[in-house]
PDB file of C-alpha atoms in Angstrom:
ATOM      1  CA  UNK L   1     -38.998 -56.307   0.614  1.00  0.00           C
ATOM      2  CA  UNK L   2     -36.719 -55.342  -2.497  1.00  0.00           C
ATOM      3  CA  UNK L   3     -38.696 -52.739  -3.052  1.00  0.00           C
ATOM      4  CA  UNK L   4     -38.399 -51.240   0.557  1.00  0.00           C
ATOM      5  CA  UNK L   5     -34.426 -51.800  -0.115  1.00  0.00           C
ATOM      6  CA  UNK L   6     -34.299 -49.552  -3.415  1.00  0.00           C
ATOM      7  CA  UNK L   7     -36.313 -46.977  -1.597  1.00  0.00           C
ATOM      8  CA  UNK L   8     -33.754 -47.326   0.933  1.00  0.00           C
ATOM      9  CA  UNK L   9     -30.829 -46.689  -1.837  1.00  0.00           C
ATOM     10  CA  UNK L  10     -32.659 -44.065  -3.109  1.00  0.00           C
ATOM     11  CA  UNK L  11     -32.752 -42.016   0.299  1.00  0.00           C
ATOM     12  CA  UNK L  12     -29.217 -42.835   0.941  1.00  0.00           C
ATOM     13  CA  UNK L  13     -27.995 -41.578  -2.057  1.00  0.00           C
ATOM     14  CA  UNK L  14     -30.339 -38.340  -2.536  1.00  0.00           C
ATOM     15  CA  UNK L  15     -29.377 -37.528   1.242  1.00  0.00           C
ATOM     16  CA  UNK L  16     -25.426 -37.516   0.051  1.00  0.00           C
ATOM     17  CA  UNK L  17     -25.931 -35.570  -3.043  1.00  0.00           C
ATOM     18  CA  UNK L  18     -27.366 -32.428  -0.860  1.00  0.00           C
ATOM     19  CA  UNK L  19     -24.601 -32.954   1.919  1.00  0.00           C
ATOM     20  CA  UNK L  20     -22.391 -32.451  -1.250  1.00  0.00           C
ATOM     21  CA  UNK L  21     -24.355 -29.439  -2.185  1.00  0.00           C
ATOM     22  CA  UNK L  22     -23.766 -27.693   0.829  1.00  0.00           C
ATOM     23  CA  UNK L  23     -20.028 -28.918   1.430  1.00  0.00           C
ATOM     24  CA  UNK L  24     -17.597 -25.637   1.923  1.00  0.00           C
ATOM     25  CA  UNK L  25     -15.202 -27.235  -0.939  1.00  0.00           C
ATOM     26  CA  UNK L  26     -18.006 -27.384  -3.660  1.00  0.00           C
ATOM     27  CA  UNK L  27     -19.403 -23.896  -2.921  1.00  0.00           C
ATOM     28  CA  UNK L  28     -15.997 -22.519  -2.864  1.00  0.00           C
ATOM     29  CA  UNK L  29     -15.816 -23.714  -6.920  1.00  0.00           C
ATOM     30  CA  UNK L  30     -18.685 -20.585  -6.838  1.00  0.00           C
ATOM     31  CA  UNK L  31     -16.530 -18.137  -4.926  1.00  0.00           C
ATOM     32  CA  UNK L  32     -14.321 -16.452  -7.009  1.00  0.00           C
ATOM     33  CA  UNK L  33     -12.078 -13.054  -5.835  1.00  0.00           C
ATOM     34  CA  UNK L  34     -11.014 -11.131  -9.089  1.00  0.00           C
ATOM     35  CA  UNK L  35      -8.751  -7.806  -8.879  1.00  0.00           C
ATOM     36  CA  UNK L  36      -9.235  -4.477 -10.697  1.00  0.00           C
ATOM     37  CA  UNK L  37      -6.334  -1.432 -11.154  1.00  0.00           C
ATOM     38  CA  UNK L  38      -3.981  -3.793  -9.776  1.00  0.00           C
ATOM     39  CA  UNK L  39      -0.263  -2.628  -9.724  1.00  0.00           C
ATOM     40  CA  UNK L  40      -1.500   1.234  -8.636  1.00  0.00           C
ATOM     41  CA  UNK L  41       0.798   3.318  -7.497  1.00  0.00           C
ATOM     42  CA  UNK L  42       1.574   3.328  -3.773  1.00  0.00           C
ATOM     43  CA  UNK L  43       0.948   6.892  -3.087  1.00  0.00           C
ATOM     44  CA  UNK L  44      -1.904   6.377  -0.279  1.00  0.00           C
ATOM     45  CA  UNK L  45      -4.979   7.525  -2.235  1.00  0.00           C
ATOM     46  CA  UNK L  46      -4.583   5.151  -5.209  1.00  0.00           C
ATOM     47  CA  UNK L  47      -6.978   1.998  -5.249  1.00  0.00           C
ATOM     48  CA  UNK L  48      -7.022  -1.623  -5.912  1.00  0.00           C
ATOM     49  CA  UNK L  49     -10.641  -3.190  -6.154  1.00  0.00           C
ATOM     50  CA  UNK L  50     -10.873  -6.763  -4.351  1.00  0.00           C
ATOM     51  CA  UNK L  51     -14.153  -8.029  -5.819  1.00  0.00           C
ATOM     52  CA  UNK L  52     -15.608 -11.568  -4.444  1.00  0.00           C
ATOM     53  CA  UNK L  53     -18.015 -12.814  -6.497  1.00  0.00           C
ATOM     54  CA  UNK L  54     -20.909 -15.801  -6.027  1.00  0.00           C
ATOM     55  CA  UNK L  55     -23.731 -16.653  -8.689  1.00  0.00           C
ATOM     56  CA  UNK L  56     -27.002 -14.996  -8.901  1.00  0.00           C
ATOM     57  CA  UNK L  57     -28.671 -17.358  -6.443  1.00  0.00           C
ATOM     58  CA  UNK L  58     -25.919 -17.739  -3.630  1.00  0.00           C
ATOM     59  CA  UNK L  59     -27.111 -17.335  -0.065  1.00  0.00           C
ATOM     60  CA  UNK L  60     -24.728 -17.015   2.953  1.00  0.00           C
ATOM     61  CA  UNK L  61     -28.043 -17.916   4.748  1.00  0.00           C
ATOM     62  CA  UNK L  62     -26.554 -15.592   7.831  1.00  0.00           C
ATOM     63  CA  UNK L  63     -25.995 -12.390   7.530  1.00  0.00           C
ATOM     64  CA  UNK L  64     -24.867 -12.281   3.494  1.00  0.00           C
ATOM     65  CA  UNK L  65     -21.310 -10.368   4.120  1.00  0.00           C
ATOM     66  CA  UNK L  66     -18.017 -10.772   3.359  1.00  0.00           C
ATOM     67  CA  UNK L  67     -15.116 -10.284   5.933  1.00  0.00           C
ATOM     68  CA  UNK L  68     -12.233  -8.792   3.983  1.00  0.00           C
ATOM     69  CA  UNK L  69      -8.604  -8.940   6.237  1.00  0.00           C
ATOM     70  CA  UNK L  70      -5.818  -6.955   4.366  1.00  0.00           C
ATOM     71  CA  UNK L  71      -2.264  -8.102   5.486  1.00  0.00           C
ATOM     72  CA  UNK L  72      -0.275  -5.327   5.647  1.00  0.00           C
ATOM     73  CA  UNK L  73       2.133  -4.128   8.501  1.00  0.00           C
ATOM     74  CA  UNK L  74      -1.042  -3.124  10.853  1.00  0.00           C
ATOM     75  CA  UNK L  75      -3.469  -5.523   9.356  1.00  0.00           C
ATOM     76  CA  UNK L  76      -7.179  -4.104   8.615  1.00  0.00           C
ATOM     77  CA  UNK L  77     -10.336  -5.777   8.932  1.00  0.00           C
ATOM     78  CA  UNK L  78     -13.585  -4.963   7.336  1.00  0.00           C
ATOM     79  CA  UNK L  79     -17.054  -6.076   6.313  1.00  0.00           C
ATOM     80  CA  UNK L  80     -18.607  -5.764   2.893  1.00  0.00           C
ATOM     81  CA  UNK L  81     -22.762  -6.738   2.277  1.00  0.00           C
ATOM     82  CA  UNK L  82     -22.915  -9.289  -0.620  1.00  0.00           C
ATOM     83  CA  UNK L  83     -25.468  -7.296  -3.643  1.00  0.00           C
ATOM     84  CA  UNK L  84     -27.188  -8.283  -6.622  1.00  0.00           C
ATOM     85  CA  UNK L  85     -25.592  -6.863 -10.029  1.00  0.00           C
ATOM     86  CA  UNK L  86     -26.054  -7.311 -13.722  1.00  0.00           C
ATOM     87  CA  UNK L  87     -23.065  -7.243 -16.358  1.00  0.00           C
ATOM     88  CA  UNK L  88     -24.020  -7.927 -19.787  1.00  0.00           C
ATOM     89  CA  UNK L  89     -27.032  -9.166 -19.235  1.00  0.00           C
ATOM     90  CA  UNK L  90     -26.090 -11.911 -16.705  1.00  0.00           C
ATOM     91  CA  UNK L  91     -26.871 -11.529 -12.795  1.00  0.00           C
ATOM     92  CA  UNK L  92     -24.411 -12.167 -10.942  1.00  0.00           C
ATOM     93  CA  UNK L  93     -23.837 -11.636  -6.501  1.00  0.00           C
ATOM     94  CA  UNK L  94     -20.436  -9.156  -5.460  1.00  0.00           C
ATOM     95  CA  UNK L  95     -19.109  -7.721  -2.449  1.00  0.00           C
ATOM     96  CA  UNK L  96     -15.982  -5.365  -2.961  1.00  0.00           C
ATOM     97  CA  UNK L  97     -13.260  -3.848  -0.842  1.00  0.00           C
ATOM     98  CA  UNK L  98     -10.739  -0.942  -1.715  1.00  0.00           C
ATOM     99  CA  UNK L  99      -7.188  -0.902  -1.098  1.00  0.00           C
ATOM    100  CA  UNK L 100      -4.723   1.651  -0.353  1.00  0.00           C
ATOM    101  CA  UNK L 101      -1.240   1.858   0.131  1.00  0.00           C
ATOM    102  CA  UNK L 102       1.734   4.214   0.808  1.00  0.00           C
ATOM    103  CA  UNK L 103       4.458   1.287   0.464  1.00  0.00           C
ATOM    104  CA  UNK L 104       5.427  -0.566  -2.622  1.00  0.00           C
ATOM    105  CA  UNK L 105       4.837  -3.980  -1.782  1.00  0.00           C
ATOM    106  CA  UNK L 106       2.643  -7.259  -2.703  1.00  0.00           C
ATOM    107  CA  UNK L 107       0.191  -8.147   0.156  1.00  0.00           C
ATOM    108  CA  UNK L 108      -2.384 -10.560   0.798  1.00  0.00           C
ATOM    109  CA  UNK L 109      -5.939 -10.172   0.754  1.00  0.00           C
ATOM    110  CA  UNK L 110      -8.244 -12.474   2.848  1.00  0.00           C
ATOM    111  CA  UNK L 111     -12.240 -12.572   1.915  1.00  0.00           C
ATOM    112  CA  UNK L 112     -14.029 -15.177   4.212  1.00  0.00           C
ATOM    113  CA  UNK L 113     -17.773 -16.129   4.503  1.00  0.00           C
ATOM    114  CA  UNK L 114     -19.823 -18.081   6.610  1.00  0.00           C
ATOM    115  CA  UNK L 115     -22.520 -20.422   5.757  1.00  0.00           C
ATOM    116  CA  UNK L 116     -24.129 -23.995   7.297  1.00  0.00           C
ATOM    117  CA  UNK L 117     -21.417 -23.296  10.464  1.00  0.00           C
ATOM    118  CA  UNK L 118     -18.599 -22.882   8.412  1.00  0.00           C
ATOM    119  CA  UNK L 119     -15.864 -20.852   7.507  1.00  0.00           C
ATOM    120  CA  UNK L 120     -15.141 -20.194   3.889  1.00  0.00           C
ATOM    121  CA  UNK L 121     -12.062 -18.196   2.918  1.00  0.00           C
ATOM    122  CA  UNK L 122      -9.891 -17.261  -0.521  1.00  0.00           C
ATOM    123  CA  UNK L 123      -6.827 -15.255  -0.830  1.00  0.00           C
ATOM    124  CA  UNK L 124      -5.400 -13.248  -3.698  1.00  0.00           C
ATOM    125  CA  UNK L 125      -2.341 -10.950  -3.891  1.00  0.00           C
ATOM    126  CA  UNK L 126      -2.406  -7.537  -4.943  1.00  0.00           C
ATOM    127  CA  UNK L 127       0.510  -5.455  -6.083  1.00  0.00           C
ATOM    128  CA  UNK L 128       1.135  -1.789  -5.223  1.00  0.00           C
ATOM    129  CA  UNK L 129       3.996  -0.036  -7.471  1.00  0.00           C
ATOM    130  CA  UNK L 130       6.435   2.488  -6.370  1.00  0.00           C
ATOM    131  CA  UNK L 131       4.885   6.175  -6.291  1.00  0.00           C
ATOM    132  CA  UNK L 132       7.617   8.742  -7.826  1.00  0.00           C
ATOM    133  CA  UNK L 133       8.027  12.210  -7.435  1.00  0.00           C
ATOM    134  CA  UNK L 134       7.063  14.745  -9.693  1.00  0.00           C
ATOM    135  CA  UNK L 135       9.602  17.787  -7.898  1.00  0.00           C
ATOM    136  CA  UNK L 136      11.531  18.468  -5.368  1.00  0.00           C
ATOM    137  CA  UNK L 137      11.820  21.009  -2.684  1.00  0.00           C
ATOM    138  CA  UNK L 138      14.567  21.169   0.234  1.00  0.00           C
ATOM    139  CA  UNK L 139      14.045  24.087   3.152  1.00  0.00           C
ATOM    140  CA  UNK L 140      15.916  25.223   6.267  1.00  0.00           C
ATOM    141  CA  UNK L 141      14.981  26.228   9.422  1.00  0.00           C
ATOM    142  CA  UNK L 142      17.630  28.947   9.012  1.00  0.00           C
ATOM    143  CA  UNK L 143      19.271  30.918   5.922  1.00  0.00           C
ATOM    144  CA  UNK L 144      22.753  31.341   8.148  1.00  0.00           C
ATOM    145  CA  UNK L 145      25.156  29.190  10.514  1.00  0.00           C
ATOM    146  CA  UNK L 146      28.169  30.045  12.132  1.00  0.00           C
ATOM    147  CA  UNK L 147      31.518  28.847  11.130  1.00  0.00           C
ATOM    148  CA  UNK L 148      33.465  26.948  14.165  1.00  0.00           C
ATOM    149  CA  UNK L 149      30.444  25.769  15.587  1.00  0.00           C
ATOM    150  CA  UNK L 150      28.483  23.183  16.254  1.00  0.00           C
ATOM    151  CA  UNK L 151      25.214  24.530  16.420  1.00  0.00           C
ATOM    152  CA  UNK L 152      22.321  22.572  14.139  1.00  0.00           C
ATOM    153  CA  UNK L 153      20.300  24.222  11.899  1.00  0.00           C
ATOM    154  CA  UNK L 154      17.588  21.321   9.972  1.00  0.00           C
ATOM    155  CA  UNK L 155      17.153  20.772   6.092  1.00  0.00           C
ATOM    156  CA  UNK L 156      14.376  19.306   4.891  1.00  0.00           C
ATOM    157  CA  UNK L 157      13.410  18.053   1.782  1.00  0.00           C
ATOM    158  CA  UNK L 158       9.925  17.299   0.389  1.00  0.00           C
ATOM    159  CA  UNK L 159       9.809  14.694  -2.431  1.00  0.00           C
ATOM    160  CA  UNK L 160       6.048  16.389  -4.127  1.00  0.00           C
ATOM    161  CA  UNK L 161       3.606  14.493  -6.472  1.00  0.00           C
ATOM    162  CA  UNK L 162       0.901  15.668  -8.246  1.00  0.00           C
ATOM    163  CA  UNK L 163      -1.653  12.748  -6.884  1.00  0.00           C
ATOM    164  CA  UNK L 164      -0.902  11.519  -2.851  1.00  0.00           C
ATOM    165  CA  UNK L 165       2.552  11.203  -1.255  1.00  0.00           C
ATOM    166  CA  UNK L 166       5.279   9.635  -2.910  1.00  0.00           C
ATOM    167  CA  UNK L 167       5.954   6.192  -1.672  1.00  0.00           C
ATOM    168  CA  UNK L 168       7.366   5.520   2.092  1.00  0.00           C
ATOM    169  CA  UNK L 169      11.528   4.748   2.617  1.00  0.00           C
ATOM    170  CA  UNK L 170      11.873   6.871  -1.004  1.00  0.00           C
ATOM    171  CA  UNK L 171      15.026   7.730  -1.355  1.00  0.00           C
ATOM    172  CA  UNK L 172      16.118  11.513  -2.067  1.00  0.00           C
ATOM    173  CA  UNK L 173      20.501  12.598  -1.155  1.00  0.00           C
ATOM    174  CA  UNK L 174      20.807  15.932   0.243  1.00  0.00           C
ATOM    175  CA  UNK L 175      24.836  17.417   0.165  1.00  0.00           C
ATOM    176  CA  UNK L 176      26.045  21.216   1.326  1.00  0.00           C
ATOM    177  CA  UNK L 177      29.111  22.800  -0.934  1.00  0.00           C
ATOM    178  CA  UNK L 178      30.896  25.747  -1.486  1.00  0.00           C
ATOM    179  CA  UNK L 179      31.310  28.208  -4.258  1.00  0.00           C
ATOM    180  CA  UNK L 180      34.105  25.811  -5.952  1.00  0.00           C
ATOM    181  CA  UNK L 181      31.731  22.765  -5.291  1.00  0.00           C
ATOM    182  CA  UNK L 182      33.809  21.487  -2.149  1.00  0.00           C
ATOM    183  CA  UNK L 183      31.640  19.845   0.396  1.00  0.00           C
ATOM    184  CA  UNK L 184      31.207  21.561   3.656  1.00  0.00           C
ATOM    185  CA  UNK L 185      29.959  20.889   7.124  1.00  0.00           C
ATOM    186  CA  UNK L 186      28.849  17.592   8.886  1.00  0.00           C
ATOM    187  CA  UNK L 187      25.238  15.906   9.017  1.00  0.00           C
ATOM    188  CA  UNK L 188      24.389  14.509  12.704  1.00  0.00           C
ATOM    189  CA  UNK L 189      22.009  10.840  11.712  1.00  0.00           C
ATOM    190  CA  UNK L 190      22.151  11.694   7.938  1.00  0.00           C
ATOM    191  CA  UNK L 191      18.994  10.489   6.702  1.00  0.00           C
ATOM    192  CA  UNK L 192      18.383   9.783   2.706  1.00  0.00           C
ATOM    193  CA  UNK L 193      14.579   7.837   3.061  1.00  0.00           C
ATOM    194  CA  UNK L 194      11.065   9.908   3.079  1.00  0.00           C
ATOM    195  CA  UNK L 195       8.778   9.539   6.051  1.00  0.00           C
ATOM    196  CA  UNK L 196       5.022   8.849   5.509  1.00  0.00           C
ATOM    197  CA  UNK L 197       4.622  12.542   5.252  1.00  0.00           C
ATOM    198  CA  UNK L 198       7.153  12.280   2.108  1.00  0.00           C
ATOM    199  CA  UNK L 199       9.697  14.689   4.319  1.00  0.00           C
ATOM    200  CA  UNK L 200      13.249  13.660   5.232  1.00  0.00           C
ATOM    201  CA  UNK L 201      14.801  15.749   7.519  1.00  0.00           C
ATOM    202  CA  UNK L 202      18.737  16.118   8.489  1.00  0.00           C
ATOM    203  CA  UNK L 203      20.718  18.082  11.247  1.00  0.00           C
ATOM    204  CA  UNK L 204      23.807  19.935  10.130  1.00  0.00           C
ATOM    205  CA  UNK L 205      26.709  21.627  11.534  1.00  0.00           C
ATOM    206  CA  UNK L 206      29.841  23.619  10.271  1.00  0.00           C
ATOM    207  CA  UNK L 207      31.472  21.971  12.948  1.00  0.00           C
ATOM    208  CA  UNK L 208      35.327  22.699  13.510  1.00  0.00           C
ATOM    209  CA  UNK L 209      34.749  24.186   9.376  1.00  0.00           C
ATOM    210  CA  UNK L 210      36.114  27.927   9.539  1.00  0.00           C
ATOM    211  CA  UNK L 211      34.495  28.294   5.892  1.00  0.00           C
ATOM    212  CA  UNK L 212      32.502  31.819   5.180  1.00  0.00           C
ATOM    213  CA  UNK L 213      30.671  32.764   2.943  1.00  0.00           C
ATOM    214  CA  UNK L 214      27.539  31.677   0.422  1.00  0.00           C
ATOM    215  CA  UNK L 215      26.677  27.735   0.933  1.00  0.00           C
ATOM    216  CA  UNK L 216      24.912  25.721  -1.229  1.00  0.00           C
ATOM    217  CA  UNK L 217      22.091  23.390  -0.133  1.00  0.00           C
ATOM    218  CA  UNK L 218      21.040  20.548  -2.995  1.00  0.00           C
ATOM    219  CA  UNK L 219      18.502  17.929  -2.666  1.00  0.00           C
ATOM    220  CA  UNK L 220      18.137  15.584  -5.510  1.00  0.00           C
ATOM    221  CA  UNK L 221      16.290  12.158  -6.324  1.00  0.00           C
ATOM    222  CA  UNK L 222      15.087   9.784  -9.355  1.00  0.00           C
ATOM    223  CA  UNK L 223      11.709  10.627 -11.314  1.00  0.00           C
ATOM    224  CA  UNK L 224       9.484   7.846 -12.888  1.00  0.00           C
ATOM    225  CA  UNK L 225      11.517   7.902 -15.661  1.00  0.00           C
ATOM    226  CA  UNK L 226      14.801   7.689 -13.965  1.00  0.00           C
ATOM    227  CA  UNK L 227      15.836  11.224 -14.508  1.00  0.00           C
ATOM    228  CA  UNK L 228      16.886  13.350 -11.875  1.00  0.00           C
ATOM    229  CA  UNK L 229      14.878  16.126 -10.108  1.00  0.00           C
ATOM    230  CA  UNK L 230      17.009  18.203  -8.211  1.00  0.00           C
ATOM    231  CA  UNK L 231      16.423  21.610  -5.972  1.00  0.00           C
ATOM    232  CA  UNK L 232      18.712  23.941  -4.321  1.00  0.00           C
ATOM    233  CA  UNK L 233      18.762  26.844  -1.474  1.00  0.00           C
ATOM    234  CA  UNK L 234      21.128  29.370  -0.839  1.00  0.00           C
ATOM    235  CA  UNK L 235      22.446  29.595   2.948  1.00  0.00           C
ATOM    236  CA  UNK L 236      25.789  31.763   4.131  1.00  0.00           C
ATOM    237  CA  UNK L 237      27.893  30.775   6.781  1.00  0.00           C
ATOM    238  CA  UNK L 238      28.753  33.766   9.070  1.00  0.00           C
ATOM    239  CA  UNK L 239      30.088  34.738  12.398  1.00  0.00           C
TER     240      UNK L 239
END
Protein backbone atom coordinates (compact mmCIF):
# COMPACT_ATOMS: atom_id res chain seq x y z
CA UNK A 1 0.00 0.00 0.00
CA UNK A 2 2.94 2.58 0.72
CA UNK A 3 4.39 1.61 -2.10
CA UNK A 4 1.27 2.27 -4.39
CA UNK A 5 1.27 5.85 -2.44
CA UNK A 6 4.99 6.84 -3.51
CA UNK A 7 4.16 5.75 -6.99
CA UNK A 8 1.32 7.95 -6.58
CA UNK A 9 3.77 11.01 -5.46
CA UNK A 10 5.89 10.22 -8.05
CA UNK A 11 3.16 10.70 -10.90
CA UNK A 12 1.89 13.73 -9.23
CA UNK A 13 4.93 15.41 -9.14
CA UNK A 14 6.51 14.31 -12.67
CA UNK A 15 2.98 15.35 -14.18
CA UNK A 16 3.62 19.12 -12.61
CA UNK A 17 7.15 19.40 -13.66
CA UNK A 18 6.04 19.04 -17.57
CA UNK A 19 2.89 21.36 -17.02
CA UNK A 20 5.78 23.72 -15.88
CA UNK A 21 7.69 22.92 -18.96
CA UNK A 22 5.17 23.96 -21.22
CA UNK A 23 3.81 27.04 -19.10
CA UNK A 24 3.87 30.42 -21.45
CA UNK A 25 5.90 32.23 -18.44
CA UNK A 26 8.82 29.64 -18.42
CA UNK A 27 9.18 29.47 -22.23
CA UNK A 28 9.05 33.14 -22.42
CA UNK A 29 12.61 33.05 -20.13
CA UNK A 30 13.69 31.40 -23.89
CA UNK A 31 12.21 34.19 -25.98
CA UNK A 32 14.36 36.90 -26.22
CA UNK A 33 13.82 40.12 -28.93
CA UNK A 34 17.29 41.88 -29.41
CA UNK A 35 17.65 45.12 -31.78
CA UNK A 36 20.31 45.85 -34.43
CA UNK A 37 21.16 49.62 -36.15
CA UNK A 38 18.93 50.99 -33.66
CA UNK A 39 18.71 54.88 -33.57
CA UNK A 40 18.81 54.98 -37.77
CA UNK A 41 17.96 57.80 -39.26
CA UNK A 42 14.29 58.41 -40.08
CA UNK A 43 14.63 58.99 -43.70
CA UNK A 44 12.17 56.04 -44.92
CA UNK A 45 14.73 53.60 -46.37
CA UNK A 46 16.92 53.28 -43.25
CA UNK A 47 16.46 49.96 -41.13
CA UNK A 48 16.17 48.73 -37.68
CA UNK A 49 16.46 44.80 -37.33
CA UNK A 50 13.85 43.32 -34.67
CA UNK A 51 15.35 39.86 -34.14
CA UNK A 52 13.31 37.25 -31.78
CA UNK A 53 15.27 34.63 -30.82
CA UNK A 54 14.42 30.89 -29.15
CA UNK A 55 17.11 28.04 -28.51
CA UNK A 56 18.16 25.53 -30.98
CA UNK A 57 15.41 23.08 -30.06
CA UNK A 58 12.27 25.44 -29.65
CA UNK A 59 9.10 24.33 -31.40
CA UNK A 60 5.99 26.57 -31.80
CA UNK A 61 4.46 23.09 -32.53
CA UNK A 62 1.91 25.16 -35.04
CA UNK A 63 2.95 26.78 -37.68
CA UNK A 64 6.70 28.02 -36.28
CA UNK A 65 6.14 31.99 -37.08
CA UNK A 66 6.34 34.98 -35.46
CA UNK A 67 3.63 37.78 -35.73
CA UNK A 68 5.52 41.06 -35.62
CA UNK A 69 2.86 44.35 -34.99
CA UNK A 70 4.80 47.70 -35.38
CA UNK A 71 2.99 50.62 -33.55
CA UNK A 72 3.29 53.42 -35.48
CA UNK A 73 0.55 55.99 -36.62
CA UNK A 74 -1.04 53.26 -39.19
CA UNK A 75 0.09 50.22 -37.36
CA UNK A 76 1.63 47.23 -39.60
CA UNK A 77 1.30 43.69 -39.16
CA UNK A 78 3.45 40.96 -40.47
CA UNK A 79 4.59 37.36 -40.25
CA UNK A 80 8.15 36.12 -40.06
CA UNK A 81 9.02 31.91 -40.30
CA UNK A 82 11.16 31.00 -37.22
CA UNK A 83 14.89 29.38 -38.97
CA UNK A 84 17.71 27.53 -37.77
CA UNK A 85 21.14 29.63 -37.59
CA UNK A 86 24.62 29.18 -36.28
CA UNK A 87 26.78 32.10 -34.66
CA UNK A 88 30.02 31.09 -33.37
CA UNK A 89 29.55 27.82 -33.34
CA UNK A 90 26.31 27.70 -31.28
CA UNK A 91 22.76 26.95 -32.98
CA UNK A 92 20.51 28.99 -32.15
CA UNK A 93 16.31 29.55 -33.71
CA UNK A 94 15.52 33.55 -35.19
CA UNK A 95 12.83 35.18 -36.93
CA UNK A 96 13.52 38.93 -37.93
CA UNK A 97 11.54 41.93 -39.06
CA UNK A 98 12.79 45.31 -40.65
CA UNK A 99 11.76 48.64 -39.75
CA UNK A 100 11.39 51.80 -41.50
CA UNK A 101 10.53 55.13 -40.73
CA UNK A 102 10.11 58.70 -42.13
CA UNK A 103 9.35 60.28 -38.52
CA UNK A 104 11.71 60.68 -35.67
CA UNK A 105 10.10 58.95 -32.99
CA UNK A 106 10.43 55.81 -30.45
CA UNK A 107 7.77 53.10 -31.22
CA UNK A 108 6.87 49.85 -30.03
CA UNK A 109 7.46 46.63 -31.48
CA UNK A 110 5.16 43.62 -30.71
CA UNK A 111 6.53 39.86 -31.61
CA UNK A 112 3.89 37.22 -30.46
CA UNK A 113 3.85 33.36 -30.86
CA UNK A 114 1.59 30.70 -30.33
CA UNK A 115 2.15 27.41 -28.81
CA UNK A 116 -0.03 24.63 -26.51
CA UNK A 117 -3.23 27.31 -27.19
CA UNK A 118 -1.52 30.17 -26.10
CA UNK A 119 -0.48 33.46 -26.83
CA UNK A 120 3.06 34.49 -26.17
CA UNK A 121 4.11 38.10 -26.74
CA UNK A 122 7.37 40.57 -25.93
CA UNK A 123 7.79 44.14 -26.70
CA UNK A 124 10.87 46.26 -27.26
CA UNK A 125 11.26 49.92 -28.33
CA UNK A 126 13.14 51.04 -31.15
CA UNK A 127 14.40 54.53 -31.80
CA UNK A 128 14.43 56.32 -35.17
CA UNK A 129 16.67 59.68 -35.22
CA UNK A 130 15.95 62.79 -37.05
CA UNK A 131 17.02 62.57 -40.90
CA UNK A 132 18.80 66.06 -41.94
CA UNK A 133 19.25 67.60 -45.06
CA UNK A 134 22.19 67.62 -47.02
CA UNK A 135 20.92 70.97 -49.49
CA UNK A 136 18.43 72.93 -50.22
CA UNK A 137 16.47 73.96 -53.19
CA UNK A 138 13.36 76.50 -53.31
CA UNK A 139 11.38 76.89 -56.94
CA UNK A 140 8.45 78.92 -58.27
CA UNK A 141 5.80 78.27 -60.36
CA UNK A 142 6.55 81.69 -61.88
CA UNK A 143 9.81 84.01 -62.28
CA UNK A 144 7.34 87.35 -62.20
CA UNK A 145 4.22 88.80 -60.17
CA UNK A 146 2.50 91.87 -60.45
CA UNK A 147 2.73 94.65 -58.03
CA UNK A 148 -0.91 95.74 -56.56
CA UNK A 149 -2.19 92.45 -56.84
CA UNK A 150 -3.24 89.71 -55.30
CA UNK A 151 -2.64 87.08 -57.60
CA UNK A 152 -0.59 83.78 -56.08
CA UNK A 153 2.24 82.51 -57.58
CA UNK A 154 3.69 79.05 -55.25
CA UNK A 155 7.32 78.59 -53.79
CA UNK A 156 8.45 75.53 -53.00
CA UNK A 157 11.23 74.31 -51.28
CA UNK A 158 12.82 70.82 -51.30
CA UNK A 159 14.87 69.93 -48.17
CA UNK A 160 17.40 67.03 -50.41
CA UNK A 161 19.48 64.17 -48.79
CA UNK A 162 21.82 62.08 -50.20
CA UNK A 163 20.09 58.65 -48.74
CA UNK A 164 15.82 58.80 -48.54
CA UNK A 165 13.77 61.89 -47.62
CA UNK A 166 14.61 63.99 -44.87
CA UNK A 167 12.46 63.42 -41.89
CA UNK A 168 8.50 64.39 -41.91
CA UNK A 169 7.27 68.03 -40.05
CA UNK A 170 11.24 69.19 -40.84
CA UNK A 171 11.39 72.46 -40.53
CA UNK A 172 12.90 74.79 -43.42
CA UNK A 173 11.75 79.25 -43.28
CA UNK A 174 11.22 80.61 -46.60
CA UNK A 175 11.17 84.90 -46.66
CA UNK A 176 10.87 87.28 -50.06
CA UNK A 177 13.05 90.77 -49.89
CA UNK A 178 14.11 93.46 -51.84
CA UNK A 179 17.34 94.78 -53.16
CA UNK A 180 18.00 96.66 -49.63
CA UNK A 181 16.89 93.38 -47.80
CA UNK A 182 13.28 94.79 -46.88
CA UNK A 183 10.70 92.11 -46.80
CA UNK A 184 8.07 92.17 -49.41
CA UNK A 185 4.73 90.65 -50.18
CA UNK A 186 2.34 88.43 -48.03
CA UNK A 187 2.25 84.46 -47.68
CA UNK A 188 -1.54 83.06 -47.72
CA UNK A 189 -1.22 79.62 -44.86
CA UNK A 190 2.59 80.18 -44.52
CA UNK A 191 3.87 76.84 -44.07
CA UNK A 192 7.60 76.17 -42.49
CA UNK A 193 7.25 71.92 -42.02
CA UNK A 194 8.20 69.31 -45.00
CA UNK A 195 5.55 66.93 -46.23
CA UNK A 196 6.37 63.19 -46.63
CA UNK A 197 7.61 64.06 -50.03
CA UNK A 198 10.24 66.46 -48.11
CA UNK A 199 8.41 69.59 -50.12
CA UNK A 200 6.82 72.56 -48.33
CA UNK A 201 4.97 74.64 -50.38
CA UNK A 202 3.63 78.43 -49.76
CA UNK A 203 1.24 80.86 -51.70
CA UNK A 204 2.39 84.43 -52.09
CA UNK A 205 1.11 87.68 -53.11
CA UNK A 206 2.43 91.34 -53.58
CA UNK A 207 -0.76 92.23 -52.33
CA UNK A 208 -1.61 96.08 -51.94
CA UNK A 209 2.81 96.18 -52.30
CA UNK A 210 3.44 98.72 -55.31
CA UNK A 211 7.23 97.45 -55.11
CA UNK A 212 9.07 96.79 -58.73
CA UNK A 213 11.69 95.46 -59.53
CA UNK A 214 14.22 92.24 -58.81
CA UNK A 215 12.83 90.08 -55.66
CA UNK A 216 14.61 87.82 -53.77
CA UNK A 217 13.33 84.34 -52.85
CA UNK A 218 15.48 82.49 -49.80
CA UNK A 219 14.82 79.21 -48.31
CA UNK A 220 16.99 78.18 -45.50
CA UNK A 221 17.13 75.32 -42.74
CA UNK A 222 19.58 73.49 -40.11
CA UNK A 223 22.10 70.66 -41.38
CA UNK A 224 23.18 67.69 -39.11
CA UNK A 225 25.59 69.72 -37.73
CA UNK A 226 23.50 72.68 -36.99
CA UNK A 227 24.79 74.86 -39.72
CA UNK A 228 22.68 76.47 -42.06
CA UNK A 229 21.95 75.45 -45.71
CA UNK A 230 20.39 78.09 -47.46
CA UNK A 231 19.19 78.61 -51.36
CA UNK A 232 17.91 81.49 -53.23
CA UNK A 233 15.92 82.42 -56.65
CA UNK A 234 15.66 85.47 -58.38
CA UNK A 235 11.92 86.65 -59.24
CA UNK A 236 10.91 90.49 -60.49
CA UNK A 237 7.85 92.04 -59.69
CA UNK A 238 6.31 93.78 -62.78
CA UNK A 239 3.20 95.25 -64.18
Amino acid sequence: MKFLKYLFLIFLITSCEDQDEFNPSNLGKNFTLNIENNEAPSDGISKIKVIAEFPSDFSTETDNKVDFTVFKQENENSTAEIILIEVGGTDKKIAELLVSYNIEDTIQVKATIQINSSSLSKEVNINFKKAFLDSINVFSSSLTIKPNSFDEIDFTTELIRNKGIVSLNSIAETRVEDTLGASRGIFNDYKNRSNKEGKITNKFTLGNDNYTGKLFVISSSKNILNQIETDSLIIYSQN
